[in-house]
PDB file of C-alpha atoms in Angstrom:
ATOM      1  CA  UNK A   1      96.215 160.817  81.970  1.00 88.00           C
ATOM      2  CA  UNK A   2      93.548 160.097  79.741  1.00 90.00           C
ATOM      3  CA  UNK A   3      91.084 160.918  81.894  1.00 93.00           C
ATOM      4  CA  UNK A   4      92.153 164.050  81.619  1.00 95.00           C
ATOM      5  CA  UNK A   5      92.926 164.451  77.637  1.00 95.00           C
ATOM      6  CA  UNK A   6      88.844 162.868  77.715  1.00 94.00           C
ATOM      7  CA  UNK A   7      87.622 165.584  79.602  1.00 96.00           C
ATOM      8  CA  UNK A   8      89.214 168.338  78.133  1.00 96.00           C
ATOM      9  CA  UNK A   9      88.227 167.176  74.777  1.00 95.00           C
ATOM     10  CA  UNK A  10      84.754 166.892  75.923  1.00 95.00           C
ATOM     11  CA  UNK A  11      84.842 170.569  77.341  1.00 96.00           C
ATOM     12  CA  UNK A  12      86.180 171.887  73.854  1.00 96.00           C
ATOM     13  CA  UNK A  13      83.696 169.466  71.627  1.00 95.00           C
ATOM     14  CA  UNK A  14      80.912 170.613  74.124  1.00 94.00           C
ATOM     15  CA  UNK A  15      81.526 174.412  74.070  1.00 94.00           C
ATOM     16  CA  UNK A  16      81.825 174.321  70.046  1.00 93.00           C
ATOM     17  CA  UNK A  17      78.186 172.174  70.081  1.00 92.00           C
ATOM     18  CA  UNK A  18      76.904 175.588  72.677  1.00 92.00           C
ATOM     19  CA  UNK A  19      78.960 177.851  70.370  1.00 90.00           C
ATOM     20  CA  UNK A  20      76.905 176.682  67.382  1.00 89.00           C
ATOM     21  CA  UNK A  21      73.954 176.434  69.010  1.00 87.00           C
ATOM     22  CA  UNK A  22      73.933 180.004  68.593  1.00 82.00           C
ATOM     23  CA  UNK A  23      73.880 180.278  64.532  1.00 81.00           C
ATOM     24  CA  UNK A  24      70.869 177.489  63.984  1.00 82.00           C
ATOM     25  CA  UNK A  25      67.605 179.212  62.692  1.00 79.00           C
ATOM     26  CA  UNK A  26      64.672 180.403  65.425  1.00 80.00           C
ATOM     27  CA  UNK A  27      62.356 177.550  65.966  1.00 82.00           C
ATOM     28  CA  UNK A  28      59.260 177.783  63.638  1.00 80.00           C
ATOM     29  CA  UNK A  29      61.252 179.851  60.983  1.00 78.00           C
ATOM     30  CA  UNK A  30      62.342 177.210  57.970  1.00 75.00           C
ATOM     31  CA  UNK A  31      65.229 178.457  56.109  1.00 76.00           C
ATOM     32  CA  UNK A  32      63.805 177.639  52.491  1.00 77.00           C
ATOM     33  CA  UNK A  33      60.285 179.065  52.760  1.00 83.00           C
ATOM     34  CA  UNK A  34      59.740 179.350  48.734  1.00 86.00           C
ATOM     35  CA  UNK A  35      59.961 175.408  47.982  1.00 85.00           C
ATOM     36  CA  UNK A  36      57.744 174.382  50.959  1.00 84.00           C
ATOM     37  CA  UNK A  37      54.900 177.298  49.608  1.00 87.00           C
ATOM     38  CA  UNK A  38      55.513 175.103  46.254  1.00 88.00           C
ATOM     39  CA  UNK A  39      54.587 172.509  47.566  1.00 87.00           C
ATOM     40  CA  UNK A  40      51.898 172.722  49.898  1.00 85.00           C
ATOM     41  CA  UNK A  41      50.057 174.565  46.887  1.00 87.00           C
ATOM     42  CA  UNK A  42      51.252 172.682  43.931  1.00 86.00           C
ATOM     43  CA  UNK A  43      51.211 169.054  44.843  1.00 85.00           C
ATOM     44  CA  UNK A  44      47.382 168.530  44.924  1.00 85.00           C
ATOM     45  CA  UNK A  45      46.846 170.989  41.596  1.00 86.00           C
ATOM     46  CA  UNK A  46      49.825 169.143  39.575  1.00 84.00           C
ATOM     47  CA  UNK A  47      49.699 165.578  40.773  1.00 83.00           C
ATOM     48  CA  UNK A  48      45.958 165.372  41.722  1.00 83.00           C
ATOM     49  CA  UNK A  49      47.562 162.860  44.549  1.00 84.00           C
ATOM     50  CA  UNK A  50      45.618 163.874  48.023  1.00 86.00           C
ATOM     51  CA  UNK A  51      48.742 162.455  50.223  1.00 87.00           C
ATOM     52  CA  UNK A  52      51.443 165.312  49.471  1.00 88.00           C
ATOM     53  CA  UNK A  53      54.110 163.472  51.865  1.00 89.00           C
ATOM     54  CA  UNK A  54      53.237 160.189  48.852  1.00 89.00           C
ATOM     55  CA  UNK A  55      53.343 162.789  45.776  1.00 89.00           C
ATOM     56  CA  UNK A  56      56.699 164.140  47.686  1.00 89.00           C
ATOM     57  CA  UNK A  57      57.926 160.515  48.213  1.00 89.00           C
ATOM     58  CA  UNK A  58      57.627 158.989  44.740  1.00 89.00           C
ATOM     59  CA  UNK A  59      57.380 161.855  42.338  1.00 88.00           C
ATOM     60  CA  UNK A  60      59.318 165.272  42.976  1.00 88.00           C
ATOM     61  CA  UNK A  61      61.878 163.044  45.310  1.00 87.00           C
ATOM     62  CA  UNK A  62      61.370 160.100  43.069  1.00 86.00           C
ATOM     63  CA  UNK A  63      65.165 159.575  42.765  1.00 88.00           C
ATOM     64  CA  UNK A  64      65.761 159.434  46.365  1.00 90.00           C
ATOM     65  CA  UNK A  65      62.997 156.141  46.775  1.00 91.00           C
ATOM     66  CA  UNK A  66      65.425 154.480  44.376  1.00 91.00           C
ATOM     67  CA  UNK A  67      68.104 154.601  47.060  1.00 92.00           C
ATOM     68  CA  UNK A  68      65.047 153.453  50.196  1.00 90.00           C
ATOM     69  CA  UNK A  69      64.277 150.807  47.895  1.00 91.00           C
ATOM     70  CA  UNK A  70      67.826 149.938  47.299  1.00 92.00           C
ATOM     71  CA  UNK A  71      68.684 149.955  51.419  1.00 93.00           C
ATOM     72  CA  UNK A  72      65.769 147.031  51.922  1.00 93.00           C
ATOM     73  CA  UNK A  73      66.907 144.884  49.207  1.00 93.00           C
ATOM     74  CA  UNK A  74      70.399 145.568  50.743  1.00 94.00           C
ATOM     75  CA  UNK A  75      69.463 145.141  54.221  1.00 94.00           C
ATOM     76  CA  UNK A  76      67.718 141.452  53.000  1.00 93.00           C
ATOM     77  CA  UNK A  77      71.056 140.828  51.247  1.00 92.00           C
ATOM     78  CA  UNK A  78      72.989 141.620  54.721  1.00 93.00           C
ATOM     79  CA  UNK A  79      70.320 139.318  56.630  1.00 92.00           C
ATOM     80  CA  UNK A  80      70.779 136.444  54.228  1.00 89.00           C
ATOM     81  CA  UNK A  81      74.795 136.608  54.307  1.00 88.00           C
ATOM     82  CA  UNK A  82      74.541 136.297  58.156  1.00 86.00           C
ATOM     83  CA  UNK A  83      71.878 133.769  58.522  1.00 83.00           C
ATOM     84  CA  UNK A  84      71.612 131.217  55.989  1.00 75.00           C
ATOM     85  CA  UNK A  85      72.878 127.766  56.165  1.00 68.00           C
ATOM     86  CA  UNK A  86      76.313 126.561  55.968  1.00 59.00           C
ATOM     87  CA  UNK A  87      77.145 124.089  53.253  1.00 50.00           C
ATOM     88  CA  UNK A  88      75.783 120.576  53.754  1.00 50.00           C
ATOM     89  CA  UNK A  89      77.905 117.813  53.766  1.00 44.00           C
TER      90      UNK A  89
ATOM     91  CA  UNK B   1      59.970 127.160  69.754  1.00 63.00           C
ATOM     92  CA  UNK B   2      56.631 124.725  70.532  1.00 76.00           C
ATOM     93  CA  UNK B   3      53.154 126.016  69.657  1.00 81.00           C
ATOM     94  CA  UNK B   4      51.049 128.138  71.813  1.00 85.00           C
ATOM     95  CA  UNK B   5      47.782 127.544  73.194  1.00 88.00           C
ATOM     96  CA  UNK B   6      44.549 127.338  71.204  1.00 90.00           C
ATOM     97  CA  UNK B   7      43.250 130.690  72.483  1.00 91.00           C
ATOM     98  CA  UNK B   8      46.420 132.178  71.195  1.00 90.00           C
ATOM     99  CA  UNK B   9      46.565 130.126  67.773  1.00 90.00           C
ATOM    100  CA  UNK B  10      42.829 131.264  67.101  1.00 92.00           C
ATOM    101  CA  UNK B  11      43.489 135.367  67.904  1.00 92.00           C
ATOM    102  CA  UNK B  12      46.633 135.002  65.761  1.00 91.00           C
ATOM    103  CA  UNK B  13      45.001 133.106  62.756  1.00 90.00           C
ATOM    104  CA  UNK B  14      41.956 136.232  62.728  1.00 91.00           C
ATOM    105  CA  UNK B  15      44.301 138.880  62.868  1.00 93.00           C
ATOM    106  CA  UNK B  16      47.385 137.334  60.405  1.00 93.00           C
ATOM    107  CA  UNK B  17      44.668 137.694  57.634  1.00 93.00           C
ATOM    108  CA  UNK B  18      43.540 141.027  59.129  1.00 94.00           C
ATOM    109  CA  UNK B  19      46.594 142.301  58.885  1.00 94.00           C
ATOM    110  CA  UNK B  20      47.061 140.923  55.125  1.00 95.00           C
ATOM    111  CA  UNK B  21      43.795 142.833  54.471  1.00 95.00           C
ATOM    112  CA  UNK B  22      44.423 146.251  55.884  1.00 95.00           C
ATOM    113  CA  UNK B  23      47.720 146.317  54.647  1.00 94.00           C
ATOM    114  CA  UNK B  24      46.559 145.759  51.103  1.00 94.00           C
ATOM    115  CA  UNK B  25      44.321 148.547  51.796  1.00 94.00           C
ATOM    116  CA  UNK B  26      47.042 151.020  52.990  1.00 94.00           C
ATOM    117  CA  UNK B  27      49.143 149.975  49.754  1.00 94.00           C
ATOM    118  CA  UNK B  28      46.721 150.401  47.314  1.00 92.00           C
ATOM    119  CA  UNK B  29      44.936 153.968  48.847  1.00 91.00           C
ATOM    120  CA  UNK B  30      48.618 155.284  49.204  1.00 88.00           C
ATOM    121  CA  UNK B  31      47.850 158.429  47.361  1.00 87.00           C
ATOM    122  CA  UNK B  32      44.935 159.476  48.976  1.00 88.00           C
ATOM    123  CA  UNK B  33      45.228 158.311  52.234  1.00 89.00           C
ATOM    124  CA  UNK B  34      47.737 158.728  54.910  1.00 89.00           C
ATOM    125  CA  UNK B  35      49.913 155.700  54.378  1.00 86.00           C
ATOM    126  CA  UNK B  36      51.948 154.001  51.311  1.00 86.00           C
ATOM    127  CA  UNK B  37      54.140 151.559  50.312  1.00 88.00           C
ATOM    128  CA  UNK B  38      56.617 151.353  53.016  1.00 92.00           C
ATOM    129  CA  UNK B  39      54.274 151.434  55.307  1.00 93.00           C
ATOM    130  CA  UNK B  40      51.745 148.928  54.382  1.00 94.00           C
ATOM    131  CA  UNK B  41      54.303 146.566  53.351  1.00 94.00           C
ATOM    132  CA  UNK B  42      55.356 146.549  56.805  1.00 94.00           C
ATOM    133  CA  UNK B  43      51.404 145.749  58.375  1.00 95.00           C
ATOM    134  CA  UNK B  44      51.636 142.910  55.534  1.00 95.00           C
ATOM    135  CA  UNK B  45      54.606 141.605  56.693  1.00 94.00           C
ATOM    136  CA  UNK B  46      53.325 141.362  60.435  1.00 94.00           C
ATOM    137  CA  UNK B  47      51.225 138.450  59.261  1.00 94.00           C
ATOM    138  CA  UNK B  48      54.706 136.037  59.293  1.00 93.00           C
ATOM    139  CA  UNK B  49      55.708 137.425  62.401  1.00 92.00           C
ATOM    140  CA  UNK B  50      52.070 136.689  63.523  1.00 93.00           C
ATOM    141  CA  UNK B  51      52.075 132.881  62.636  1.00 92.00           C
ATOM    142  CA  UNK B  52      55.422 132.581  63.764  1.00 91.00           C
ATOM    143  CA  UNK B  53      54.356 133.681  67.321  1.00 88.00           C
ATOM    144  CA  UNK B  54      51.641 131.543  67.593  1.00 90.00           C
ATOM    145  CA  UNK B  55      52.418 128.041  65.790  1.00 89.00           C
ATOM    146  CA  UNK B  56      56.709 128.143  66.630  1.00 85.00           C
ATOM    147  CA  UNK B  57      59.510 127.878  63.620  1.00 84.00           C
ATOM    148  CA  UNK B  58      59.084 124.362  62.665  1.00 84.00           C
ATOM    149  CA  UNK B  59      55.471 124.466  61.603  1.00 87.00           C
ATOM    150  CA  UNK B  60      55.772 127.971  59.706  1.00 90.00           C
ATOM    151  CA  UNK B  61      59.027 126.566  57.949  1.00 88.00           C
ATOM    152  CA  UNK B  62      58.295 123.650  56.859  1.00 89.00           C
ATOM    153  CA  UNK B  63      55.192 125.512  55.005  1.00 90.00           C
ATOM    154  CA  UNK B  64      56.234 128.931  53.557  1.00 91.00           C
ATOM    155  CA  UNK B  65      57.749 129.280  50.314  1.00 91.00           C
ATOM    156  CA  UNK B  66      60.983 131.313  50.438  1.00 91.00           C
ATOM    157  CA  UNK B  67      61.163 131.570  46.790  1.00 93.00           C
ATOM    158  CA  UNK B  68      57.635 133.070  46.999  1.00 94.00           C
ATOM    159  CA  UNK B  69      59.095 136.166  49.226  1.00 94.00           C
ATOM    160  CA  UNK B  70      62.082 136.128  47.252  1.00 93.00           C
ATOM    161  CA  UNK B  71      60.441 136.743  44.043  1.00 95.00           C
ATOM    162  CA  UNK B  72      57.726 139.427  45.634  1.00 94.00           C
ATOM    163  CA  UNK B  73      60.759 141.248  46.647  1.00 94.00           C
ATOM    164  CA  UNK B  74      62.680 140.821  43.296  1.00 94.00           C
ATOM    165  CA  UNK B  75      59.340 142.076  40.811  1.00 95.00           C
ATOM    166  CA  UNK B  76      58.699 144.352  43.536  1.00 94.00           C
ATOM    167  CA  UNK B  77      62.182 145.982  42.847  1.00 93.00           C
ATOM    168  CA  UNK B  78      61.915 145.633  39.139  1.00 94.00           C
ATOM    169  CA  UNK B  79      58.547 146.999  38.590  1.00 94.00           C
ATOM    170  CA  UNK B  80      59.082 150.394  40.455  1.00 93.00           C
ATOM    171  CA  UNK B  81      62.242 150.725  38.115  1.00 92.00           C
ATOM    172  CA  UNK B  82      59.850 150.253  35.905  1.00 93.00           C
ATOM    173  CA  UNK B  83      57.589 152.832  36.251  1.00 91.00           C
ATOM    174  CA  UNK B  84      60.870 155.093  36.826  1.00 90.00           C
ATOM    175  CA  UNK B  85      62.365 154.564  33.309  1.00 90.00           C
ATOM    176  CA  UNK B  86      58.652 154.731  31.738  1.00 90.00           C
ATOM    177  CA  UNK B  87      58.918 157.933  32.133  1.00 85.00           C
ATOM    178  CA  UNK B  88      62.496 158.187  30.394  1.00 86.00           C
ATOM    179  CA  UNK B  89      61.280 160.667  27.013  1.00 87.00           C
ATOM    180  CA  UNK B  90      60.826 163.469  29.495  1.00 86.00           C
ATOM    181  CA  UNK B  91      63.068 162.639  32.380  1.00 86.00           C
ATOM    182  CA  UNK B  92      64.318 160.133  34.692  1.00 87.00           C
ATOM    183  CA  UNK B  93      61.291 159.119  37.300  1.00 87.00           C
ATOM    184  CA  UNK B  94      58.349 161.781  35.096  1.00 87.00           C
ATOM    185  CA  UNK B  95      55.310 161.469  36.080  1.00 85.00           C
ATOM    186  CA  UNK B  96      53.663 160.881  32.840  1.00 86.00           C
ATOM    187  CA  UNK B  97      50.296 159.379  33.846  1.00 84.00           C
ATOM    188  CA  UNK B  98      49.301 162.186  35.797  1.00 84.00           C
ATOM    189  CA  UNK B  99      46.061 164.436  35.370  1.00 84.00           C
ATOM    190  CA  UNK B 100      46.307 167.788  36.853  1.00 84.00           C
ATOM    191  CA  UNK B 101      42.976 168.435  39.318  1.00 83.00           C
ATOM    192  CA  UNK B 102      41.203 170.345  37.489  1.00 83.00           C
ATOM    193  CA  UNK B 103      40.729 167.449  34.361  1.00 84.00           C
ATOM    194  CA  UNK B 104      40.575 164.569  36.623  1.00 82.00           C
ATOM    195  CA  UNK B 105      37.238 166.821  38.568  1.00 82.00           C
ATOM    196  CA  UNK B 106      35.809 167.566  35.231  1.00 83.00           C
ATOM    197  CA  UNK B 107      36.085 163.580  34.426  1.00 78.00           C
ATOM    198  CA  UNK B 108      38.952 163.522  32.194  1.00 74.00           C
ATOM    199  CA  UNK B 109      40.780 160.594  34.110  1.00 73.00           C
ATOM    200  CA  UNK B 110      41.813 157.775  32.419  1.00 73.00           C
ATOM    201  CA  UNK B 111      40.072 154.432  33.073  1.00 76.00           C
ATOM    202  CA  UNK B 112      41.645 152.245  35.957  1.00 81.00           C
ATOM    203  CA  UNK B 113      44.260 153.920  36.547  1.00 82.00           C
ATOM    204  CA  UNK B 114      44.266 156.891  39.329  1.00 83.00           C
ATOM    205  CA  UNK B 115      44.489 159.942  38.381  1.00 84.00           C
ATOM    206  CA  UNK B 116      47.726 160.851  40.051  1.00 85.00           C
ATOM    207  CA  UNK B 117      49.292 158.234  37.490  1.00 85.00           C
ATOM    208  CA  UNK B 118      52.699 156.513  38.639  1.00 88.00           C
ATOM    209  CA  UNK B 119      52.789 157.747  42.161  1.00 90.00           C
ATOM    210  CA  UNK B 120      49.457 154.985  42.764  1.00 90.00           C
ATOM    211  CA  UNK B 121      51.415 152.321  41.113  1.00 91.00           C
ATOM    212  CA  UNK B 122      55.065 152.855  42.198  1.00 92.00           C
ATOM    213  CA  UNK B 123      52.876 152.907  46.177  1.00 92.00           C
ATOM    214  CA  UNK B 124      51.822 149.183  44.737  1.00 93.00           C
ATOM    215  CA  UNK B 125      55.180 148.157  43.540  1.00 94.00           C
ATOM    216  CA  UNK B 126      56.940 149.308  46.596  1.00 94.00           C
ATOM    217  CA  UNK B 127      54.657 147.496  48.702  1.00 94.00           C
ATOM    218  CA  UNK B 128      55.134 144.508  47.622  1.00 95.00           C
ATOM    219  CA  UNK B 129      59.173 144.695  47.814  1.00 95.00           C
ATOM    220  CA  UNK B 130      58.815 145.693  51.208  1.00 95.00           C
ATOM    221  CA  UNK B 131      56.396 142.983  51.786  1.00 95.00           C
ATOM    222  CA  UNK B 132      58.186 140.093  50.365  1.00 94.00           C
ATOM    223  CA  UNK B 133      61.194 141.892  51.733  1.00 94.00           C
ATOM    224  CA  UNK B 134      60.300 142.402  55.374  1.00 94.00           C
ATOM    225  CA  UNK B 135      59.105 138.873  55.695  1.00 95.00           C
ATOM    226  CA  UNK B 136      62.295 137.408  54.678  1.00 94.00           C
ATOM    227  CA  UNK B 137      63.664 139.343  57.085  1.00 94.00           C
ATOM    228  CA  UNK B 138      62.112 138.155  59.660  1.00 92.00           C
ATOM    229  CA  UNK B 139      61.727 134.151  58.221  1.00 92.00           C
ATOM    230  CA  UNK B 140      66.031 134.205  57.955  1.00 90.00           C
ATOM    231  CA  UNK B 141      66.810 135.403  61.097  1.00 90.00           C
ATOM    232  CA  UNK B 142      63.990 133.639  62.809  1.00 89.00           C
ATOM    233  CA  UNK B 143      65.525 130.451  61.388  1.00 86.00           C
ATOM    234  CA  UNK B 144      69.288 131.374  62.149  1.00 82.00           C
ATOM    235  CA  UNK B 145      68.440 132.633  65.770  1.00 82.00           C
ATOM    236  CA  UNK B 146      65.765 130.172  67.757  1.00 78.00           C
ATOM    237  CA  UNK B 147      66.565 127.150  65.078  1.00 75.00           C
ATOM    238  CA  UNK B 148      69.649 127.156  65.097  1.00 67.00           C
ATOM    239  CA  UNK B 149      70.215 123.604  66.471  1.00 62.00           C
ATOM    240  CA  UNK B 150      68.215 122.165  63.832  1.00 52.00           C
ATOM    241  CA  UNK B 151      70.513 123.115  61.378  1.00 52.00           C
ATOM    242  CA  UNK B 152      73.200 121.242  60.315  1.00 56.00           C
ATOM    243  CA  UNK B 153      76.056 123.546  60.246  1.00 55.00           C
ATOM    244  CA  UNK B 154      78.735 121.939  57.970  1.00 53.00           C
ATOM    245  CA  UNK B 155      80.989 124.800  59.021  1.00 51.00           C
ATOM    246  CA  UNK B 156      81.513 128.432  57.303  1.00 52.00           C
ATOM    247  CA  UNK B 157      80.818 128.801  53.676  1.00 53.00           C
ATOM    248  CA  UNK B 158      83.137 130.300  51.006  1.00 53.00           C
ATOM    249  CA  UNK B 159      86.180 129.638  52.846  1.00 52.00           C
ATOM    250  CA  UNK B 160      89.297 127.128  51.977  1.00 52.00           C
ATOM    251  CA  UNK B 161      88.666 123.863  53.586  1.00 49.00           C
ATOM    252  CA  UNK B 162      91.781 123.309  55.294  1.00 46.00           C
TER     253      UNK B 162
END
């Protein structure tokens, strides 16, 4: 019985993953062409930063390296909870 | 975890500090070079995992400062928020120090600083939260995982003791 509820589901799921396979963009044909021209001919002029993928990183996406610093300090956090010590007696 | 033979100990003890060296250099040459803070912080941090290899837990341990890492990662953190409200009377994360091309070319760059202003030194503060970060990492589960006998385990924290 649910061997047979698991593959149906997995035909549907599948054929809606080929279904909408169909509507992604062409390979090699970005869908927002006018920010990525920005950038590739602003970032050196503005910025004066030779790395674009740095000048991308911590200035126009500045806000989003808040949240990648935020995930390490978290992830230490995490480790610390798991491994540290237990209270001496 | 004992410590490995003298061939090993030697090759590790060169290329720990040759690590600490070229990861400096990929922090501080984020902006012009391929490379940054995440990244470098991360060669840096292979210097721990370096010494812990060759010369086993108790050795390391019983020398490294946690605090040390603990407070990299902590001014780390604090400094690139820093440089993110600096910028605060334009907007949130501005980059005010920058010099367009053109200026910095024709020598109007200021001083020390490089001329694409806080994106150098937000690469610098970032690497040194991921290095103290990555390395404690590595020195807490290190300790919890192959040490764990040596520890005395008084039982779960933060719990009622019944």
């Amino acid at each position: 019985m649910r061997k047979t509820i698991f593959i149906i589901a997995a035909l549907v799921f599948g054929g809606l993953m080929l279904g909408a396979l169909d509507s992604i963009h062409p390979f090699g044909e970005p869908g927002n062409v006018p920010m990525d021209e920005y950038f590739l001919h602003h970032a050196l002029e503005d910025r004066s930063s030779e790395n674009v993928v740095t000048s991308i990183v911590f200035d126009y996406r500045g806000f989003d390296t808040i949240g990648e610093a935020a995930v390490l300090f978290t992830a230490v956090c995490s480790v610390l909870a798991l491994f540290r010590e237990g209270a001496k007696k | 975890m004992k410590p490995l033979s003298i061939v090993v100990r030697t090759c590790c003890d060169m290329f720990a500090w040759f690590m600490v060296v070229f990861g400096s250099y990929v922090i501080i040459h984020g902006d012009v070079t391929p490379g940054g803070g995440f990244q470098g912080g991360a060669i840096v941090a292979t210097f721990m995992a370096l010494l812990l290899v060759a010369y086993g837990g108790e050795k390391v341990l019983s020398w490294v400062k946690f605090s040390f890492y603990n407070g990299l990662l902590i001014v780390g953190l604090l400094l690139f928020l820093l440089f993110g409200f600096s910028g605060m009377a334009n907007s949130f994360f501005y980059n005010f120090l920058a010099v367009p091309e053109a200026v910095a070319l024709a020598g109007g760059a200021h001083g020390i600083i490089p001329p694409s202003g806080t994106i150098a030194l937000m690469d610098i503060a970032v690497g040194i939260e991921v290095t103290g970060g990555l390395t404690l990492i590595l020195l807490y589960m290190f300790k919890g995982t192959r040490m764990f006998n040596l520890i005395e385990m008084g039982g779960e924290t933060g719990h009622d003791s019944r």
